[in-house]
Amino acid sequence: MQLFYNPEINEDVNQFSFNREESKHIIKVLRKTKGDYLHITNGKGWLFQAEIELNDIKKCVVNIISKSKQSKRDYSLHLAVAPTKMNDRYEWFLEKATEIGIDSITPIICEHSERKVIKPERFERILQSAMKQSLNCYLPELKETVPFKAYIEQQFKGDLFIAHCEETQRKSLKNELKPKNDVTILIGPEGDFSVKEIEMALDNKFIPVTLGETRLRTETAAIVACHSVAFVNEI
């Protein structure tokens, strides 16, 4: 099944028109024609089966044949991850985390961050592509990039963890995770969180954890954390 994404479609419509760019892609590139079926999601859990009514490259019109809502996981996962020096590594994390299962991501700027500017439009495209590829009807939310101090001072819900490499007392993340609990995990930059940032996190009730015995890159650590949460909930 090929999945299309359009945030404008909702469960109340019986007919939908794609914009010019999408229409051209569907009709000219994919060579879809009148009577062909499409599967569309709005990224909010809804899956629509539609039949092409008008195969115009300027305005492709479809009739909604059926609609259903994908079940949501009984937990939510939020990762706050410092941008990597190389953009493609962060994009790889976004893609794989979406495939595994994640609800939201916040890029956080830390004291040791080597990259402090990101391109949210490109990151959004990565998330959308990964959602479609994995046939997931929920698009992860990419939150605004914020400094670590501003991020850590907000209100949180669920279980809170900070993964760092300092030689202090830390617990194993896999042993701390509990099924069906909302989870927030902080992953630092290549130079790790500063001692001050770790202390701030602990003061805000974050539990210090380790992801294993080896030192991981930022994007690898984020994927390990994401998969650990998914694995614990596969019961």
CSV table of C-alpha atoms in Angstrom, one decimal:
chain,number,residue,atom,x,y,z
A,1,MET,CA,0.0,0.0,0.0
A,2,GLN,CA,1.3,3.5,-0.9
A,3,LEU,CA,0.3,6.1,1.6
A,4,PHE,CA,-0.2,9.8,0.8
A,5,TYR,CA,-0.1,12.5,3.4
A,6,ASN,CA,-2.3,15.7,3.5
A,7,PRO,CA,-3.0,17.5,6.7
A,8,GLU,CA,-6.0,19.3,5.2
A,9,ILE,CA,-8.2,16.2,4.9
A,10,ASN,CA,-10.5,15.3,7.8
A,11,GLU,CA,-13.1,12.7,8.7
A,12,ASP,CA,-16.0,15.0,7.8
A,13,VAL,CA,-15.3,15.3,4.0
A,14,ASN,CA,-16.7,13.0,1.3
A,15,GLN,CA,-14.7,14.6,-1.5
A,16,PHE,CA,-11.2,16.0,-1.5
A,17,SER,CA,-9.1,18.1,-3.9
A,18,PHE,CA,-5.3,17.9,-4.0
A,19,ASN,CA,-3.3,21.1,-4.6
A,20,ARG,CA,-1.5,21.7,-7.9
A,21,GLU,CA,1.8,20.2,-6.9
A,22,GLU,CA,0.3,17.0,-5.4
A,23,SER,CA,-2.0,16.6,-8.3
A,24,LYS,CA,0.8,16.7,-10.8
A,25,HIS,CA,2.8,14.1,-8.8
A,26,ILE,CA,-0.2,11.8,-8.5
A,27,ILE,CA,-1.4,12.1,-12.2
A,28,LYS,CA,1.8,12.8,-14.1
A,29,VAL,CA,4.6,11.1,-12.1
A,30,LEU,CA,2.6,8.1,-10.6
A,31,ARG,CA,0.4,7.9,-13.6
A,32,LYS,CA,-2.8,7.5,-11.6
A,33,THR,CA,-6.0,7.8,-13.5
A,34,LYS,CA,-9.8,8.0,-13.0
A,35,GLY,CA,-11.0,5.1,-10.9
A,36,ASP,CA,-7.7,4.3,-9.3
A,37,TYR,CA,-7.6,4.1,-5.5
A,38,LEU,CA,-5.4,6.1,-3.1
A,39,HIS,CA,-4.8,5.7,0.6
A,40,ILE,CA,-4.4,9.0,2.4
A,41,THR,CA,-3.7,10.0,6.0
A,42,ASN,CA,-3.8,13.4,7.7
A,43,GLY,CA,-1.1,12.5,10.2
A,44,LYS,CA,-3.7,12.6,13.1
A,45,GLY,CA,-4.6,8.9,13.0
A,46,TRP,CA,-7.1,8.8,10.2
A,47,LEU,CA,-6.7,6.6,7.1
A,48,PHE,CA,-8.8,7.3,4.1
A,49,GLN,CA,-9.4,5.1,1.0
A,50,ALA,CA,-10.3,7.3,-1.9
A,51,GLU,CA,-11.1,6.8,-5.6
A,52,ILE,CA,-9.9,9.3,-8.2
A,53,GLU,CA,-12.9,11.2,-9.7
A,54,LEU,CA,-11.0,13.8,-11.7
A,55,ASN,CA,-7.5,13.0,-13.0
A,56,ASP,CA,-6.4,16.6,-13.7
A,57,ILE,CA,-2.7,17.5,-13.2
A,58,LYS,CA,-3.8,20.9,-11.9
A,59,LYS,CA,-6.6,19.6,-9.6
A,60,CYS,CA,-6.9,15.9,-8.7
A,61,VAL,CA,-10.3,15.2,-7.1
A,62,VAL,CA,-11.0,12.1,-5.1
A,63,ASN,CA,-14.2,10.6,-3.5
A,64,ILE,CA,-13.7,9.2,-0.1
A,65,ILE,CA,-14.8,5.5,-0.1
A,66,SER,CA,-14.0,4.6,3.5
A,67,LYS,CA,-12.3,6.0,6.6
A,68,SER,CA,-10.9,4.5,9.8
A,69,LYS,CA,-8.8,5.7,12.7
A,70,GLN,CA,-5.6,3.9,13.6
A,71,SER,CA,-5.4,2.9,17.2
A,72,LYS,CA,-3.0,5.0,19.2
A,73,ARG,CA,-0.3,3.5,21.5
A,74,ASP,CA,-1.2,3.4,25.2
A,75,TYR,CA,1.9,5.4,26.0
A,76,SER,CA,3.6,8.5,24.6
A,77,LEU,CA,7.3,9.0,24.0
A,78,HIS,CA,9.0,12.4,23.8
A,79,LEU,CA,12.7,12.7,23.0
A,80,ALA,CA,14.6,16.0,23.6
A,81,VAL,CA,17.8,15.5,21.5
A,82,ALA,CA,20.6,18.0,20.8
A,83,PRO,CA,21.2,18.6,17.1
A,84,THR,CA,24.2,16.8,15.7
A,85,LYS,CA,27.2,18.4,14.0
A,86,MET,CA,26.2,16.7,10.7
A,87,ASN,CA,22.6,17.3,9.8
A,88,ASP,CA,22.3,13.9,8.0
A,89,ARG,CA,22.8,12.1,11.3
A,90,TYR,CA,19.9,13.9,13.0
A,91,GLU,CA,17.8,13.3,9.9
A,92,TRP,CA,18.6,9.5,10.2
A,93,PHE,CA,17.4,9.6,13.8
A,94,LEU,CA,14.2,11.3,12.9
A,95,GLU,CA,13.5,8.8,10.2
A,96,LYS,CA,14.2,5.7,12.3
A,97,ALA,CA,12.5,7.0,15.4
A,98,THR,CA,9.3,7.6,13.3
A,99,GLU,CA,9.5,4.1,12.0
A,100,ILE,CA,10.0,2.6,15.5
A,101,GLY,CA,7.4,4.8,17.2
A,102,ILE,CA,7.7,8.3,18.7
A,103,ASP,CA,5.2,11.1,19.5
A,104,SER,CA,7.3,14.2,19.6
A,105,ILE,CA,10.8,15.5,19.3
A,106,THR,CA,12.4,18.7,20.7
A,107,PRO,CA,15.8,19.8,19.4
A,108,ILE,CA,17.6,21.3,22.5
A,109,ILE,CA,20.6,23.6,22.4
A,110,CYS,CA,23.2,22.7,25.1
A,111,GLU,CA,26.4,24.2,26.4
A,112,HIS,CA,28.4,21.7,24.3
A,113,SER,CA,26.3,21.9,21.2
A,114,GLU,CA,28.3,22.3,18.0
A,115,ARG,CA,25.2,23.0,15.9
A,116,LYS,CA,22.7,25.6,17.1
A,117,VAL,CA,20.6,26.2,14.0
A,118,ILE,CA,18.4,23.6,12.3
A,119,LYS,CA,16.1,23.6,9.2
A,120,PRO,CA,12.7,22.6,10.6
A,121,GLU,CA,11.1,22.5,7.1
A,122,ARG,CA,13.5,19.7,6.0
A,123,PHE,CA,13.1,17.9,9.3
A,124,GLU,CA,9.3,18.0,8.8
A,125,ARG,CA,9.7,16.4,5.3
A,126,ILE,CA,11.8,13.6,6.8
A,127,LEU,CA,9.1,12.9,9.4
A,128,GLN,CA,6.4,12.9,6.8
A,129,SER,CA,8.3,10.6,4.5
A,130,ALA,CA,9.1,8.1,7.3
A,131,MET,CA,5.5,8.1,8.4
A,132,LYS,CA,4.3,7.3,5.0
A,133,GLN,CA,7.0,4.6,4.4
A,134,SER,CA,6.1,2.9,7.7
A,135,LEU,CA,2.3,3.1,7.0
A,136,ASN,CA,1.8,5.0,10.2
A,137,CYS,CA,-1.1,7.4,10.4
A,138,TYR,CA,0.3,9.5,13.2
A,139,LEU,CA,2.9,12.2,12.3
A,140,PRO,CA,5.4,12.9,15.2
A,141,GLU,CA,5.4,16.5,16.3
A,142,LEU,CA,8.6,18.4,15.8
A,143,LYS,CA,8.6,21.0,18.5
A,144,GLU,CA,10.5,24.4,18.4
A,145,THR,CA,14.2,24.3,19.1
A,146,VAL,CA,14.9,25.7,22.6
A,147,PRO,CA,17.9,26.2,24.9
A,148,PHE,CA,18.3,23.5,27.5
A,149,LYS,CA,17.6,25.8,30.4
A,150,ALA,CA,14.3,26.9,28.9
A,151,TYR,CA,13.3,23.4,28.1
A,152,ILE,CA,14.1,21.9,31.5
A,153,GLU,CA,12.0,24.5,33.4
A,154,GLN,CA,8.7,23.5,31.8
A,155,GLN,CA,6.1,21.2,33.3
A,156,PHE,CA,6.4,17.5,32.4
A,157,LYS,CA,4.3,14.4,32.8
A,158,GLY,CA,5.2,10.8,33.0
A,159,ASP,CA,8.6,9.2,33.6
A,160,LEU,CA,11.6,11.5,33.1
A,161,PHE,CA,15.2,10.4,32.2
A,162,ILE,CA,18.4,12.0,31.2
A,163,ALA,CA,21.0,9.8,29.5
A,164,HIS,CA,24.6,11.1,30.0
A,165,CYS,CA,28.2,9.7,30.1
A,166,GLU,CA,29.4,11.3,33.4
A,167,GLU,CA,31.0,8.7,35.8
A,168,THR,CA,28.3,9.2,38.4
A,169,GLN,CA,25.6,6.9,39.8
A,170,ARG,CA,23.2,6.1,36.9
A,171,LYS,CA,20.5,3.5,36.5
A,172,SER,CA,19.9,1.2,33.5
A,173,LEU,CA,17.2,2.7,31.3
A,174,LYS,CA,15.9,-0.7,30.3
A,175,ASN,CA,15.4,-1.5,34.0
A,176,GLU,CA,13.7,1.7,34.8
A,177,LEU,CA,11.1,1.7,32.0
A,178,LYS,CA,7.6,0.5,32.7
A,179,PRO,CA,4.9,-0.5,30.2
A,180,LYS,CA,2.2,2.0,29.3
A,181,ASN,CA,3.9,5.0,31.0
A,182,ASP,CA,4.5,8.3,29.2
A,183,VAL,CA,8.2,8.9,28.9
A,184,THR,CA,10.5,11.8,28.3
A,185,ILE,CA,14.2,11.2,27.6
A,186,LEU,CA,17.0,13.8,27.2
A,187,ILE,CA,19.9,13.0,24.8
A,188,GLY,CA,22.8,15.4,24.8
A,189,PRO,CA,25.3,16.5,22.0
A,190,GLU,CA,28.5,14.8,21.0
A,191,GLY,CA,30.3,16.5,23.9
A,192,ASP,CA,27.6,15.3,26.3
A,193,PHE,CA,25.6,17.4,28.7
A,194,SER,CA,27.6,19.8,31.0
A,195,VAL,CA,27.8,19.0,34.7
A,196,LYS,CA,25.6,22.1,35.3
A,197,GLU,CA,22.9,20.8,32.8
A,198,ILE,CA,22.9,17.4,34.5
A,199,GLU,CA,22.4,19.0,37.9
A,200,MET,CA,19.5,21.1,36.5
A,201,ALA,CA,17.9,17.9,35.2
A,202,LEU,CA,18.2,16.1,38.5
A,203,ASP,CA,16.8,19.1,40.3
A,204,ASN,CA,13.8,18.8,38.0
A,205,LYS,CA,13.2,15.1,38.9
A,206,PHE,CA,14.9,13.6,35.9
A,207,ILE,CA,16.5,10.2,36.6
A,208,PRO,CA,20.1,9.7,35.4
A,209,VAL,CA,20.4,6.6,33.1
A,210,THR,CA,22.9,4.8,31.0
A,211,LEU,CA,22.1,3.2,27.7
A,212,GLY,CA,24.8,0.6,27.8
A,213,GLU,CA,28.5,0.1,28.4
A,214,THR,CA,29.8,1.7,25.3
A,215,ARG,CA,29.8,5.4,24.4
A,216,LEU,CA,27.2,6.2,21.8
A,217,ARG,CA,26.8,8.9,19.2
A,218,THR,CA,23.9,11.3,19.8
A,219,GLU,CA,21.8,9.8,17.1
A,220,THR,CA,22.6,6.2,18.1
A,221,ALA,CA,21.7,7.0,21.7
A,222,ALA,CA,18.4,8.5,20.6
A,223,ILE,CA,17.5,5.4,18.6
A,224,VAL,CA,18.5,3.0,21.4
A,225,ALA,CA,16.3,5.0,23.8
A,226,CYS,CA,13.4,4.9,21.3
A,227,HIS,CA,13.7,1.2,20.7
A,228,SER,CA,14.0,0.5,24.4
A,229,VAL,CA,10.7,2.2,25.1
A,230,ALA,CA,9.0,0.4,22.2
A,231,PHE,CA,10.5,-3.0,23.3
A,232,VAL,CA,9.2,-2.6,26.9
A,233,ASN,CA,5.7,-1.9,25.6
A,234,GLU,CA,5.6,-5.0,23.3
A,235,ILE,CA,3.9,-7.2,25.8
